[in-house]
C-alpha cells in the first residue's frame, strides 16, 4: 500500500470514528427528555384551595410508597425531608463560630441528599461521582456560609436577593442550582427544591437542558412559589411545602416500578 493510500485509509478510519461518536452523542442528547407536566400537578398549581394543597402534602408518603421504588428511597426521603432538617435546626440553635457549631452539612449528609435527588428524580451518575469526591471541610464551609447568608436575609424584605445565598454551594464542583436548592430546602423552607415535577408546571421547561436549571430560572421558580404561598395565606404552605405538594400530585401519574411478583 502506498503512502497516499495509507493516509487515505487513516482519514477514513478517523471519519468513521467521528461519525460513531457523533451518533452516540446524539443518542445521549435524545435520551435526556424534558420534564413532564403531570396533569394533576397542573391542576393543583391552578388551585387556590388551601385544602387541596394540604391534601397533596398529607398524601406525599403514600404516593411515594405507591411508586414501588423500594425501601432505600423511602429511607432516603425520610432522612432528607425529616431527619436532616431537624439536625440542621439543632446545629443552628447552638450557634457559635467553630467548625462544629452553627447550621451546616457534613459530607455523609451531602452525599445522601444527592443520592435522594437522583433516586427520586432524573438519574445523573456524574453528580454522585462529584459528591463523593468532595472534601468534608469544603462541604462544611460552603454549607455554613450559605445557611448564614440565607439567615441574614431573613424576613420579607429583600427576598429577591435570597437566591444569592446558594452561591457558596454552587461553587462546589458538581453542585448546580437544582442540587443546591435541595440542600437549602433542608435548612430554610423559603427555598423550594428545584424538582422537575414542579418546574414543569410552575415556569415551564425553558429552551434547553442547560438553561433549564439555571440560577435565573430558579429565581423565577422561587418567586412564583412564594407568590402562590402569599396568595394562599396559610403559614404552613411555604414555598418548600408547595413544591412537595406538586411532586405529590405529579406522583399520581408517574410510572410504577414492577413488583417482580409473578401472578398466580
mmCIF file of C-alpha atoms in Angstrom, residues 69 111 124 134 195-196 204 208:
data_model
loop_
_atom_site.group_PDB
_atom_site.id
_atom_site.type_symbol
_atom_site.label_atom_id
_atom_site.label_comp_id
_atom_site.label_asym_id
_atom_site.label_seq_id
_atom_site.Cartn_x
_atom_site.Cartn_y
_atom_site.Cartn_z
ATOM 1 C CA UNK A 69 -39.323 2.203 44.187
ATOM 2 C CA UNK A 111 -23.936 12.540 49.650
ATOM 3 C CA UNK A 124 -27.318 11.723 36.511
ATOM 4 C CA UNK A 134 -15.666 16.475 47.618
ATOM 5 C CA UNK A 195 -37.617 19.433 41.088
ATOM 6 C CA UNK A 196 -38.540 18.573 37.511
ATOM 7 C CA UNK A 204 -42.198 25.542 32.119
ATOM 8 C CA UNK A 208 -32.878 23.538 26.554
#
